[in-house]
Coordinates of C-alpha atoms in Angstrom, one line a residue:
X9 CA 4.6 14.6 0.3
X10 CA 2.3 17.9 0.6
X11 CA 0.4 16.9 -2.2
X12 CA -0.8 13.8 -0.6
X13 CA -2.5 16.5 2.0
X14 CA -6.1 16.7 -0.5
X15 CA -6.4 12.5 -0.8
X16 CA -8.4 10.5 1.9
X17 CA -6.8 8.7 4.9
X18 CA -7.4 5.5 2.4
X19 CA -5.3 6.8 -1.0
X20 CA -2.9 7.8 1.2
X21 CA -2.5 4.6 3.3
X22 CA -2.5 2.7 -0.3
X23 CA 0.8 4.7 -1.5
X24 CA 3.2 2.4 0.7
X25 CA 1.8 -1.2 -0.6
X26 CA 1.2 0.7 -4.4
X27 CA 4.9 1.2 -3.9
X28 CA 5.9 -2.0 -2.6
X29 CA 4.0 -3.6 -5.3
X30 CA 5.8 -1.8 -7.8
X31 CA 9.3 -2.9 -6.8
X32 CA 7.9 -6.0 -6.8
X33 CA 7.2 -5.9 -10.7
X34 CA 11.0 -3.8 -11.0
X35 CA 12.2 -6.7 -9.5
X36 CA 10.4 -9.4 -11.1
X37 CA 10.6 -7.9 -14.2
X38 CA 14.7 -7.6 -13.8
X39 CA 14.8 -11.0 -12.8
X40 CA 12.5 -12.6 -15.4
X41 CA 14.7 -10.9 -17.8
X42 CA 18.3 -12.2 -16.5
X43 CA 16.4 -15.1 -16.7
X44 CA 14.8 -15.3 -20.1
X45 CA 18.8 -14.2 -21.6
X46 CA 20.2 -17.1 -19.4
X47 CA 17.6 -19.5 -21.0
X48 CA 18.0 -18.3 -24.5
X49 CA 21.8 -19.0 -24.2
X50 CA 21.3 -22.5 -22.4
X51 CA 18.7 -23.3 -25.3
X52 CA 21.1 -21.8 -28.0
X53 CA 24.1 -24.3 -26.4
X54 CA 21.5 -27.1 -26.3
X55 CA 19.6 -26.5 -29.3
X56 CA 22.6 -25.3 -31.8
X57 CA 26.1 -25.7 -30.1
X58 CA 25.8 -28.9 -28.7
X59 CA 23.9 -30.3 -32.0
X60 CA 26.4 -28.8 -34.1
X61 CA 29.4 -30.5 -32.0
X62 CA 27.5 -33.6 -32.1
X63 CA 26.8 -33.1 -36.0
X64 CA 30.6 -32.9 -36.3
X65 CA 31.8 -35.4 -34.2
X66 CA 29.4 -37.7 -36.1
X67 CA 30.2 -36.0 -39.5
X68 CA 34.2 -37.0 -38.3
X69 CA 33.6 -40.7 -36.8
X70 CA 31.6 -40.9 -40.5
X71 CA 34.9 -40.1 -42.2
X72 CA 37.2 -42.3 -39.9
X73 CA 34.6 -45.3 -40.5
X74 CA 35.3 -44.3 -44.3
X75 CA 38.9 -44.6 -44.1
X76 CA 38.6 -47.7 -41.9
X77 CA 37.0 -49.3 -44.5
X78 CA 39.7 -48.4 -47.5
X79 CA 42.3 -49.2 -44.8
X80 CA 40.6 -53.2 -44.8
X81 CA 40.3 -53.1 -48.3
X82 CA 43.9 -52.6 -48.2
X83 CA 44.8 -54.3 -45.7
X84 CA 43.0 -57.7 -47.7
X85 CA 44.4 -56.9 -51.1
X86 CA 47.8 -56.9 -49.5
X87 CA 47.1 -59.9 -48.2
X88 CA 46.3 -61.8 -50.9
X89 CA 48.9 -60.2 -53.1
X90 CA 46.6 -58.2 -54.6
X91 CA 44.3 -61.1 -56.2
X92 CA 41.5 -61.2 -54.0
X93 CA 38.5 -61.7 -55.3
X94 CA 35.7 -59.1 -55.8
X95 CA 33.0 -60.6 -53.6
X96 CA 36.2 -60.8 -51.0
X97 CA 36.5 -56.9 -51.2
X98 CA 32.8 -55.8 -52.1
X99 CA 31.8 -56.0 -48.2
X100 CA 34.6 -53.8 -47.1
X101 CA 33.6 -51.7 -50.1
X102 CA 30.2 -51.2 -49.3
X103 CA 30.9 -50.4 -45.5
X104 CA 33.4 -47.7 -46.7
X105 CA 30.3 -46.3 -49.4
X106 CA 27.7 -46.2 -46.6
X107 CA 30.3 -43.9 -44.4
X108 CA 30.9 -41.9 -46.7
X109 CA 27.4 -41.8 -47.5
X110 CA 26.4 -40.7 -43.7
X111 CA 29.5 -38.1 -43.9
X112 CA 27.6 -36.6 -46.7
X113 CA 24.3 -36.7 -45.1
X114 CA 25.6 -35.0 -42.1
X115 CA 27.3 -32.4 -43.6
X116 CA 24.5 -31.7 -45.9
X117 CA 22.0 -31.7 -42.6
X118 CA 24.4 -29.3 -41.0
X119 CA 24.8 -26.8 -44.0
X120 CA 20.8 -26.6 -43.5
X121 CA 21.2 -24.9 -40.2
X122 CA 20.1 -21.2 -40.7
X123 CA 21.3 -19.8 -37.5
X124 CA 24.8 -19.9 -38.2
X125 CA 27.5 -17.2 -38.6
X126 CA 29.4 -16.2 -41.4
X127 CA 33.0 -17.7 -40.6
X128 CA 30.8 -20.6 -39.4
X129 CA 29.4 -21.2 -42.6
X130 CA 32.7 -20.2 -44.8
X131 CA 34.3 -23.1 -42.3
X132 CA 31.7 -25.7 -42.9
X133 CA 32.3 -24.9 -46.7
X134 CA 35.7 -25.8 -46.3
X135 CA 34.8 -29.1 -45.1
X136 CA 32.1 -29.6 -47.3
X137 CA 34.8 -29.1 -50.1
X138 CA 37.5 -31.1 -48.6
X139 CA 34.9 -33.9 -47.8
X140 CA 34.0 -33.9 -51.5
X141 CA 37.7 -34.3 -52.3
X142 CA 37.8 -37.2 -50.3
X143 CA 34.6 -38.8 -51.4
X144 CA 36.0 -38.6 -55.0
X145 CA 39.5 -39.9 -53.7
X146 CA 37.2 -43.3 -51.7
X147 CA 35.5 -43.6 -54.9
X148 CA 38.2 -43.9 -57.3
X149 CA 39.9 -46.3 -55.0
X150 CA 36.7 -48.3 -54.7
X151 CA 36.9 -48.5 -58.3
X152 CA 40.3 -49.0 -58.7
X153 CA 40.3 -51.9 -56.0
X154 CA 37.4 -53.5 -58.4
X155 CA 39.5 -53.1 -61.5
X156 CA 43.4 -53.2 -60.6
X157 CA 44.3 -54.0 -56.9
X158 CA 47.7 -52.8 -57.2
X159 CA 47.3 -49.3 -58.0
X160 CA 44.1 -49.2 -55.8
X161 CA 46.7 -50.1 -52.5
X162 CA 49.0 -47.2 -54.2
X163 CA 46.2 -45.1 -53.7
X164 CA 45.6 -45.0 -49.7
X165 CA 48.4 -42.5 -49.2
X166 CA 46.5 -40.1 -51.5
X167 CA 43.1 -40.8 -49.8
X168 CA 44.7 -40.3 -46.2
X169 CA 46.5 -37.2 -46.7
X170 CA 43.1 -35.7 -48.1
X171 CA 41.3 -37.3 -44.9
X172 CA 44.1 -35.4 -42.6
X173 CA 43.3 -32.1 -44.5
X174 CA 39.4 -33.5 -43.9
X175 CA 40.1 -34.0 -40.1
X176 CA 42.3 -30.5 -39.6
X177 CA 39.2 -29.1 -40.9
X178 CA 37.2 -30.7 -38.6
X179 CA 39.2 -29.5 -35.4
X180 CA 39.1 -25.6 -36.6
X181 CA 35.5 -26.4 -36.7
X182 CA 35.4 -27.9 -33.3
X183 CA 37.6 -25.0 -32.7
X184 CA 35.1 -22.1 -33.5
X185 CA 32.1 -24.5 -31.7
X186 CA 34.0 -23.8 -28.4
X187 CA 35.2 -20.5 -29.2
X188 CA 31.4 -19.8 -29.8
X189 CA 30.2 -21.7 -26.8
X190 CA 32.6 -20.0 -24.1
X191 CA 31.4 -16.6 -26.2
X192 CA 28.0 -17.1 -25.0
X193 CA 28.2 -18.0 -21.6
X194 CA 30.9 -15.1 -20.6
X195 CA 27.4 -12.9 -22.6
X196 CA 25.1 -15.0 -20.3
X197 CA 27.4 -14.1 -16.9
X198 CA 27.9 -10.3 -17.9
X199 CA 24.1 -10.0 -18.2
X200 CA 23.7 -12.2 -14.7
X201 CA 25.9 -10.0 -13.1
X202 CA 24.5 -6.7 -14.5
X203 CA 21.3 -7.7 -13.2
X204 CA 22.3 -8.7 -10.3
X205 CA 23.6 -5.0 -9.6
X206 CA 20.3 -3.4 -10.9
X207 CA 18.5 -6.1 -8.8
X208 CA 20.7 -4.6 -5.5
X209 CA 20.2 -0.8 -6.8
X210 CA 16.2 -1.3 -6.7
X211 CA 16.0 -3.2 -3.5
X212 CA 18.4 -0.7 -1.6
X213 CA 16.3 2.1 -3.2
X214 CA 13.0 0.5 -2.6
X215 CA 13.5 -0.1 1.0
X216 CA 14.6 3.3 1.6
X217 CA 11.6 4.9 0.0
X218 CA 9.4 2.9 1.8
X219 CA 11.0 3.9 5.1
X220 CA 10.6 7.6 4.0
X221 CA 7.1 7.3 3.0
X222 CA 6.1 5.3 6.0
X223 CA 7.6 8.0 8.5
X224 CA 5.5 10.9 6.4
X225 CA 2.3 9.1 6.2
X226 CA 2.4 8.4 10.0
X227 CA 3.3 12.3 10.5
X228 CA 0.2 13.1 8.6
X229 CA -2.3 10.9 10.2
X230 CA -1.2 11.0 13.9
X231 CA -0.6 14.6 14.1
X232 CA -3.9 16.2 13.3
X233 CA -5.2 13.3 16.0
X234 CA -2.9 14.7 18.4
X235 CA -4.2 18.3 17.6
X236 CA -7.8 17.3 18.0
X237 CA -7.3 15.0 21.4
X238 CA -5.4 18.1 22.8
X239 CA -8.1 20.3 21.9
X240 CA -10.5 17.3 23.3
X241 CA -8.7 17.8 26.6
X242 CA -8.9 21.5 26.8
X243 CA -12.6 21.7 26.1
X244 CA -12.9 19.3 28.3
X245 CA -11.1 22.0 30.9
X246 CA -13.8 24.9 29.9
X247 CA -11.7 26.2 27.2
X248 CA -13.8 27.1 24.3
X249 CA -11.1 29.9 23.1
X250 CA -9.5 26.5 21.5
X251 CA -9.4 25.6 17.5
X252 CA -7.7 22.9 15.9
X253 CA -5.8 23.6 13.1
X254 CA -7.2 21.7 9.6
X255 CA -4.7 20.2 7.6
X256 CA -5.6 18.8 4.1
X257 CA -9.5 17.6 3.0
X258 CA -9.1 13.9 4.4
X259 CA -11.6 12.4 6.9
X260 CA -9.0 14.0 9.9
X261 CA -9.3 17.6 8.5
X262 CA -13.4 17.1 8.0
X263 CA -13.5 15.8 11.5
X264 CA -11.4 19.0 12.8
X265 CA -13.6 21.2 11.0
X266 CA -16.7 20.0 12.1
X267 CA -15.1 19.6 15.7
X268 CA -14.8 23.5 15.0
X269 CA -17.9 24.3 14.5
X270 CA -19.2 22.1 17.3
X271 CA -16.9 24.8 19.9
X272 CA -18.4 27.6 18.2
X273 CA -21.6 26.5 18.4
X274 CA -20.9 26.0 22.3
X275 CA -18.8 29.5 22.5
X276 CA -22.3 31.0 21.1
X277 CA -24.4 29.2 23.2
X278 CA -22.1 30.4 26.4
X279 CA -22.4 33.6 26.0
X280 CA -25.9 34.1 25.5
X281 CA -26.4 32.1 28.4
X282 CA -24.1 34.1 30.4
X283 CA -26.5 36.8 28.9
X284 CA -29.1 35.9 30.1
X285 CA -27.9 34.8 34.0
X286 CA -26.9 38.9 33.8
X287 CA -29.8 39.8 32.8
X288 CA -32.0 37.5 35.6
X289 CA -29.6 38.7 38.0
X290 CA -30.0 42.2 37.0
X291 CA -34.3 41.0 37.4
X292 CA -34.1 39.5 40.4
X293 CA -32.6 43.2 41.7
X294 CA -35.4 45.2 40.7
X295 CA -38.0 42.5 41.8
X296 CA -36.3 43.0 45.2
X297 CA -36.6 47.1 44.9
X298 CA -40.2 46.3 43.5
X299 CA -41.2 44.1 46.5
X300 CA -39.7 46.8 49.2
X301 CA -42.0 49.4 47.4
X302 CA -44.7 47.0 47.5
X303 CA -44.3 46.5 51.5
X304 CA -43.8 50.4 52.0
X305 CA -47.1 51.0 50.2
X306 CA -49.1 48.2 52.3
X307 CA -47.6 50.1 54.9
X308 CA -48.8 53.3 54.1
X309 CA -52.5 51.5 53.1
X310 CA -53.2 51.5 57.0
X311 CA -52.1 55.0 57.9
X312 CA -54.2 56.9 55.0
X313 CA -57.0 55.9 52.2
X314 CA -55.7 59.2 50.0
X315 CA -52.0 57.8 49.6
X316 CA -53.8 54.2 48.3
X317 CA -54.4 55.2 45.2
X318 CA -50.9 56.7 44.6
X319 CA -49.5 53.3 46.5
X320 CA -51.4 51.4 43.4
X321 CA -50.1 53.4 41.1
X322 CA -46.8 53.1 42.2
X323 CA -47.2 49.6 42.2
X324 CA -49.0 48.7 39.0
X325 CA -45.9 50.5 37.6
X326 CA -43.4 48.4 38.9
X327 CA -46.0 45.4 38.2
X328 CA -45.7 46.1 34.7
X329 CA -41.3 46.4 34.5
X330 CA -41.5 43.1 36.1
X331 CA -43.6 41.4 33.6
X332 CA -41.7 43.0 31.1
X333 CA -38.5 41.9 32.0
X334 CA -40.1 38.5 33.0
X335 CA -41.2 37.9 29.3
X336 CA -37.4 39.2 28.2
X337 CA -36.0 36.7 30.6
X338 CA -38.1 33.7 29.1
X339 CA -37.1 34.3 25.4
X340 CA -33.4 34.4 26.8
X341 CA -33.7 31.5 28.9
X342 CA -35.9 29.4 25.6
X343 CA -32.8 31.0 23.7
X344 CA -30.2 29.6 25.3
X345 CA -32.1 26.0 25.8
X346 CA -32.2 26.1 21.7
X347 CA -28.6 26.1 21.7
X348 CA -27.7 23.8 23.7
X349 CA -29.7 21.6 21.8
X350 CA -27.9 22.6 18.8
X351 CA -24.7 21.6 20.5
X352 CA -25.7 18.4 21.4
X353 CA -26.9 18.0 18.0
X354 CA -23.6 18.9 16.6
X355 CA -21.6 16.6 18.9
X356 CA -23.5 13.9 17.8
X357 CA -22.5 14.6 14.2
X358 CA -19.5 15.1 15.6
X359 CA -18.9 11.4 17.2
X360 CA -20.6 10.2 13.5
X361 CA -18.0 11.8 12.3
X362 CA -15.3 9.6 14.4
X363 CA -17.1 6.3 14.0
X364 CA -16.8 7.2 9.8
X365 CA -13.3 7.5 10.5
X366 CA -13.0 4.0 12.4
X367 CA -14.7 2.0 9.8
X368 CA -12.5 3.6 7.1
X369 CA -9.5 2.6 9.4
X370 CA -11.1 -0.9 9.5
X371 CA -11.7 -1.2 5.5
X372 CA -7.7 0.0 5.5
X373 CA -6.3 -2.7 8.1
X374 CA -8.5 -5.1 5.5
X375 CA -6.3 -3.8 2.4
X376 CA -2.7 -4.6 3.9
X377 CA -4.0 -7.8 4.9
X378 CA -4.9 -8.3 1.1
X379 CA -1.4 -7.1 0.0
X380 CA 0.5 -9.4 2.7
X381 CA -1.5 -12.5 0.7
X382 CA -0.4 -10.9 -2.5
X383 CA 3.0 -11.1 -1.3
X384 CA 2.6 -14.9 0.0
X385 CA 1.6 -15.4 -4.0
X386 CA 4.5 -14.0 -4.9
X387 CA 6.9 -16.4 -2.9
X388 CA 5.5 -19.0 -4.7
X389 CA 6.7 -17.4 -7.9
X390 CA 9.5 -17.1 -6.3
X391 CA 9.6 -21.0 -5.8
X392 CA 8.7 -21.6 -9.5
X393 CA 12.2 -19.7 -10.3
X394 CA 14.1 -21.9 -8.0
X395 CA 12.4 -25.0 -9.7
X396 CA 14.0 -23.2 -13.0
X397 CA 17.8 -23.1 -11.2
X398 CA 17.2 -26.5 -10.3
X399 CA 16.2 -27.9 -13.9
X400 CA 19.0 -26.0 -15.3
X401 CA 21.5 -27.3 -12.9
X402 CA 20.1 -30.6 -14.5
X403 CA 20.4 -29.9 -18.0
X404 CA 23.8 -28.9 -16.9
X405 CA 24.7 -32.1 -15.4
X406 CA 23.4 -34.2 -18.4
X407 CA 25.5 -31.5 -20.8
X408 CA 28.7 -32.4 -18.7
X409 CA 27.6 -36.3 -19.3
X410 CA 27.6 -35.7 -23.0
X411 CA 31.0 -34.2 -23.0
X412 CA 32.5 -36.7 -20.8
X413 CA 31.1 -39.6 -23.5
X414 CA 32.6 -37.9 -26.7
X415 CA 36.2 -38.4 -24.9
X416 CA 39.1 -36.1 -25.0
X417 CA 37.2 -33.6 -27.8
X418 CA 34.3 -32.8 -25.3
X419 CA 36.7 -31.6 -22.5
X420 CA 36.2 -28.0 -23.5
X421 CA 32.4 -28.9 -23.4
X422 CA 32.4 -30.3 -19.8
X423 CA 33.9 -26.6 -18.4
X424 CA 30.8 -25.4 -20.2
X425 CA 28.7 -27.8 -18.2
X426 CA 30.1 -26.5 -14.9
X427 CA 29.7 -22.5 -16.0
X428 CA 25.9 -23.6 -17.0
X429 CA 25.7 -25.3 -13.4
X430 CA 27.3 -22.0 -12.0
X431 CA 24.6 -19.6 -14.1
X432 CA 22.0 -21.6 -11.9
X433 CA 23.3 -21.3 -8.9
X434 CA 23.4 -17.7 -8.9
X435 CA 20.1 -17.8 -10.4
X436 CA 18.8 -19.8 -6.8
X437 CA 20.7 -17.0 -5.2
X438 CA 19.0 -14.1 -7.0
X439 CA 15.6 -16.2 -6.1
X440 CA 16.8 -16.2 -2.5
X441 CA 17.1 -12.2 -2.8
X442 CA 13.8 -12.1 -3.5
X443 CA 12.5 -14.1 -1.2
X444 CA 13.9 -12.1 1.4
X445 CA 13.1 -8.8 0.0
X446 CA 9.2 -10.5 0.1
X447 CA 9.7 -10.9 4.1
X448 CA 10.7 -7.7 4.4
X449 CA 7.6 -6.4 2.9
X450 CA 5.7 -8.4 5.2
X451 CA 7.4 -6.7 8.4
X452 CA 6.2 -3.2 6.9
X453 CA 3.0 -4.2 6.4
X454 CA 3.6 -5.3 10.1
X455 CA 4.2 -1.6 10.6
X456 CA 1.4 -0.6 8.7
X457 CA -1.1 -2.6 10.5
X458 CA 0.7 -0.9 14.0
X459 CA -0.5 2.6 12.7
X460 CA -3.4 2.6 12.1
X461 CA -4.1 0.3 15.5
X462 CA -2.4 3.5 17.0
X463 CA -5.2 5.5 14.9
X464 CA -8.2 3.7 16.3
X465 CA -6.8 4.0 20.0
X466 CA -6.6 7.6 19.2
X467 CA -10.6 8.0 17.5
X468 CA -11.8 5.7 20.7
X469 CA -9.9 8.0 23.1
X470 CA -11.6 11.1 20.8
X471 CA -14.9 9.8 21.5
X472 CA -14.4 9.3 25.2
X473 CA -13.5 12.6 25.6
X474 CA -16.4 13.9 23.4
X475 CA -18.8 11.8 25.4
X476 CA -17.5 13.4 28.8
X477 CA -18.4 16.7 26.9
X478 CA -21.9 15.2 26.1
X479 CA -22.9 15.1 29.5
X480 CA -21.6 18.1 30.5
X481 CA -23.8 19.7 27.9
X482 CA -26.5 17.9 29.3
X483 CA -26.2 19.2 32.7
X484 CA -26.2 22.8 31.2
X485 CA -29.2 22.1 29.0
X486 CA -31.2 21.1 32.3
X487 CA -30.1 24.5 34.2
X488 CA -30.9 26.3 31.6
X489 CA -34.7 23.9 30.9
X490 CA -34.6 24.9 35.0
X491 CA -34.2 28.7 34.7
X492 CA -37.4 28.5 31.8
X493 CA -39.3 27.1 34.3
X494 CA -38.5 30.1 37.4
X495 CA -39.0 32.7 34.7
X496 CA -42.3 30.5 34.1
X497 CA -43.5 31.1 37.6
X498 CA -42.0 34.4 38.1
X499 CA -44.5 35.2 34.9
X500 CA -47.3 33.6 36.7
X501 CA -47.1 35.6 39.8
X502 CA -46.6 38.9 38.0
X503 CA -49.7 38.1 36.1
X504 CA -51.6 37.5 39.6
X505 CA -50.3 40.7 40.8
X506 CA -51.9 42.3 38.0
X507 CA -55.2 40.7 38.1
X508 CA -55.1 41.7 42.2
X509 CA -53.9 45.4 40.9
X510 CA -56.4 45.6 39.0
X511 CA -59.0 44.6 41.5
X512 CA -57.8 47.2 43.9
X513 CA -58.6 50.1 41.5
X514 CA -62.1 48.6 40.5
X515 CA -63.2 48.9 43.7
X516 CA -61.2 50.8 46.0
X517 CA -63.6 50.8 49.2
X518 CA -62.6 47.3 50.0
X519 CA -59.1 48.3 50.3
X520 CA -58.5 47.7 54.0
X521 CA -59.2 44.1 53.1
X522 CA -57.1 43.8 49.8
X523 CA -54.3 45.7 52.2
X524 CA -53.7 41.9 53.9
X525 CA -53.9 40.4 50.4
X526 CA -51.6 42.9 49.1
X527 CA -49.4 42.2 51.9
X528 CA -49.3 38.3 51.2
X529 CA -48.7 38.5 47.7
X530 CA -45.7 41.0 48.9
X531 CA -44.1 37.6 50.5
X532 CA -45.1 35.8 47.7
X533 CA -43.4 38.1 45.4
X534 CA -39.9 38.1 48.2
X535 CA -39.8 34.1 47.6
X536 CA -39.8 33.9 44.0
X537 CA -37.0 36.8 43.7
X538 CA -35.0 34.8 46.6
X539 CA -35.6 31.7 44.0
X540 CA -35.0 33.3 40.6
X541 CA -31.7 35.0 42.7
X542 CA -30.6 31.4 43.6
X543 CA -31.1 30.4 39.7
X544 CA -29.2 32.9 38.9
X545 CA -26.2 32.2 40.5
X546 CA -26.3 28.5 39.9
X547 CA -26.3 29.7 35.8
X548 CA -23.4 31.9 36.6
X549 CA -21.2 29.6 38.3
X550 CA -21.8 26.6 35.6
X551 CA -21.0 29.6 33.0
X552 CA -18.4 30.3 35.2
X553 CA -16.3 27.2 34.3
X554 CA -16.0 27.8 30.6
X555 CA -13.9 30.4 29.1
X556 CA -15.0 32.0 25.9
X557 CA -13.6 34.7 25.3
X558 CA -9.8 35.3 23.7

């Protein structure tokens, strides 16, 4: 499943119902097809076998209603001693010509079906021919019986030993109809029970990839989480040394990468900071020296006018350093207020980022939720098939009702009644199969859902931490906005001390008096180093906490 590492959290999350809906269509496909087979051999029973046996049984009853008929005509010219009169035998006559008359019509309707086999049709030949031999035999009685009564009664043994060939025929015919029959349903259960087996094969297979692919796709989405709320945590602890490792191009790996960029941003932003406390520390010691020289020479202002000038010198010197390391310390301290603004800037793309990630868990949680109603529509095709078993199971019973009126020849038809009833029944059994393979899918979607609620507690947590990471950010952003403003005042007074520098010089006879000026801005000068030295510390010990380097 590596490949699935360069799709989004969604593709991937779709792979499970995608496969779930395709053994759905194996399955339904497998089924509908057992099924359409079963049908076509019910249909060919109802539609060609059963007509067929009817047909015959007719085509037979046709031929015994013939012979019934000569047997009367006999029966009366015996009788009457064979001089009954012709209107006395022209009514049995005509009932015998009308039989034979529908024994012709049905065989002629039968030898119009197209969808028989060869031995069928040679067999139905055979009776066609053997009916023909006794219609000729009933019609030269018939005229006989008109003509001379005598011979026409010496005829009947003919006409019945032709109508015993007619019936033999008949039975092989009945024969091959339930040869036939019983050849089509043993068809109809080999293809039931081949299905059935490819029916268990893709469920069993089916459920086992699903498993498998559910256990990889949660492996995929909870462990770059994992990696980035561990991380969280050690940030959190003032370790920016950490990096999460980015797996794949999916929202997760975006959010990793960006959450990478976000620590380097803050592993920059430390150590210039951490610069720049070194560098006001390392300040704050020459504005002490400075200020010492500065006493010494206010000092030395009362003892001797000749060492003034030097004294001014001395300090105009060190006036300058400071300022110049003042205006350094300023561009440092604006430097390192820049990026922490940058840093909050990128943790707010950063919790974007997570919120992104929670509505596309969202839009996912609304997929399944589709796919569990697409499988509640399939249970109700599921229901359709079972109405199917049960108006099978029907057709069955009326078959066995047919077979049970045409008397002892339909009893090979009524065992085909009860294998038809049988075919359903496992057909309501295969439906059942289905139906519970459809619950199951419902408990993975179950599963599904669990996931990704197991996601989203893992993004809110992400964000928690982030936020507690905001604020600490915020803190360091107002040291650092207060170190800009010491430097800002240092600035100021080095300025002043310039300005009074430069007074001294312009006019050196008032020194006496600028020597208690001097003096005050000395003290001046000793608080704002015993301030900028207090800053200084505070921005070391928040650096402190953070570890940047490997």
């Amino acid at each position: 499943m590596s490949f699935l590492k360069g799709f989004s959290i969604g593709a991937k999350l779709l792979v499970l119902p995608g496969l779930f809906v395709l053994a759905l269509l194996v399955v339904s496909g497998l089924a509908y097809r057992g099924l359409a087979k079963q049908q076509a051999v019910i249909e060919e029973i109802d539609q060609l076998r059963f007509q067929q046996y009817r047909q015959v049984l007719e085509t037979s009853a046709a031929s015994q209603a013939a012979m019934v008929g000569a047997y009367a005509t006999g029966a009366r010219i015996l009788e009457s001693s064979g001089q009954a009169s012709a209107e006395d035998l022209e009514s049995y006559l005509e009932d015998m010509q009308a039989s034979v008359d529908d024994m012709r019509a049905g065989l002629d309707k039968v030898a119009r079906e197209t969808r028989l086999g060869e031995e069928e049709r040679a067999l139905y030949q055979a009776v066609q021919e053997q009916a023909a031999v006794v219609g000729e035999g009933l019609a030269e009685f018939k005229r006989t019986a008109l003509s001379d009564q005598i011979q026409a009664a010496s005829l009947l043994g003919r006409v019945r030993a032709d109508n015993n060939g007619l019936q033999g025929q008949f039975n092989r015919l009945l024969g091959l109809q339930a040869e036939l029959t019983s050849g089509a349903f043993a068809e109809a259960g080999a293809t039931q029970q081949q299905v059935s087996r490819m029916l268990v094969a893709v469920l069993l297979g089916g459920s086992l990839l699903a498993v498998l692919v559910s256990l990889l796709l949660r492996a995929q989405i909870i462990r770059p989480i994992r990696e980035i709320e561990r991380a969280s945590i050690e940030l959190r602890d003032g370790d920016l040394t950490r990096r999460v490792r980015v797996m794949g191009r999916d929202e997760i790996a975006h959010t990793a990468q960006a959450f990478n960029e976000l620590i380097d941003s803050f592993q920059q932003a430390m150590r210039k900071v951490a610069g720049v406390a070194a560098s006001v520390g390392a300040s704050a010691e020459e504005l002490v020296g400075a200020s010492a020289r500065v006493a010494q020479s206010s000092t030395a202002q009362a003892g001797a006018v000749g060492a003034v000038s030097m004294t001014i010198e001395q300090m105009s010197d060190g006036i300058a350093a400071i300022s110049s390391h003042a205006e350094s310390l300023r561009s440092c301290a604006e430097a390192s207020l820049r990026g922490a603004q940058d840093g909050h800037l990128a943790l707010s793309r950063l919790l974007e980022k997570i919120d992104s990630v929670r509505h596309a868990f969202s839009a996912i949680r609304g997929s399944v939720g589709d796919f569990v109603e697409s499988t509640t529509a399939i249970t109700a095709s599921i229901g359709q098939v079972k109405d199917l078993s049960a108006q099978t199971s029907m057709l069955a019973l009326n078959a066995a009702i047919e077979a049970a009126r045409a008397g002892e020849s339909g009893r090979g038809f009524s065992v085909v009644a009860d294998e038809v009833r049988n075919l359903a029944q496992r057909s309501a059994l295969a439906a059942n199969s289905i139906n519970q393979l459809t619950v199951k899918l419902e408990s993975q979607s179950e599963v599904v859902d669990e996931a990704l609620r197991a996601g989203t507690v893992a993004l809110d947590d992400s964000g928690r931490l982030l936020s507690e990471l905001e604020s600490t950010l915020q803190q360091a952003a107002e040291l650092v906005g207060d170190s800009t403003r010491g430097v800002d005042r240092i600035a100021d007074a080095v300025s002043v001390q310039n300005e009074g520098g430069r007074g001294i010089v312009a006019n050196v006879e008032h020194i006496a008096r600028m020597a208690g000026e001097g003096d005050a801005i000395t003290h001046q000068v000793s608080g704002a180093v015993v301030s900028l030295r207090e800053l200084s510390d505070e921005l070391n010990v928040a650096v402190g906490r953070f570890r940047y380097e490997a």
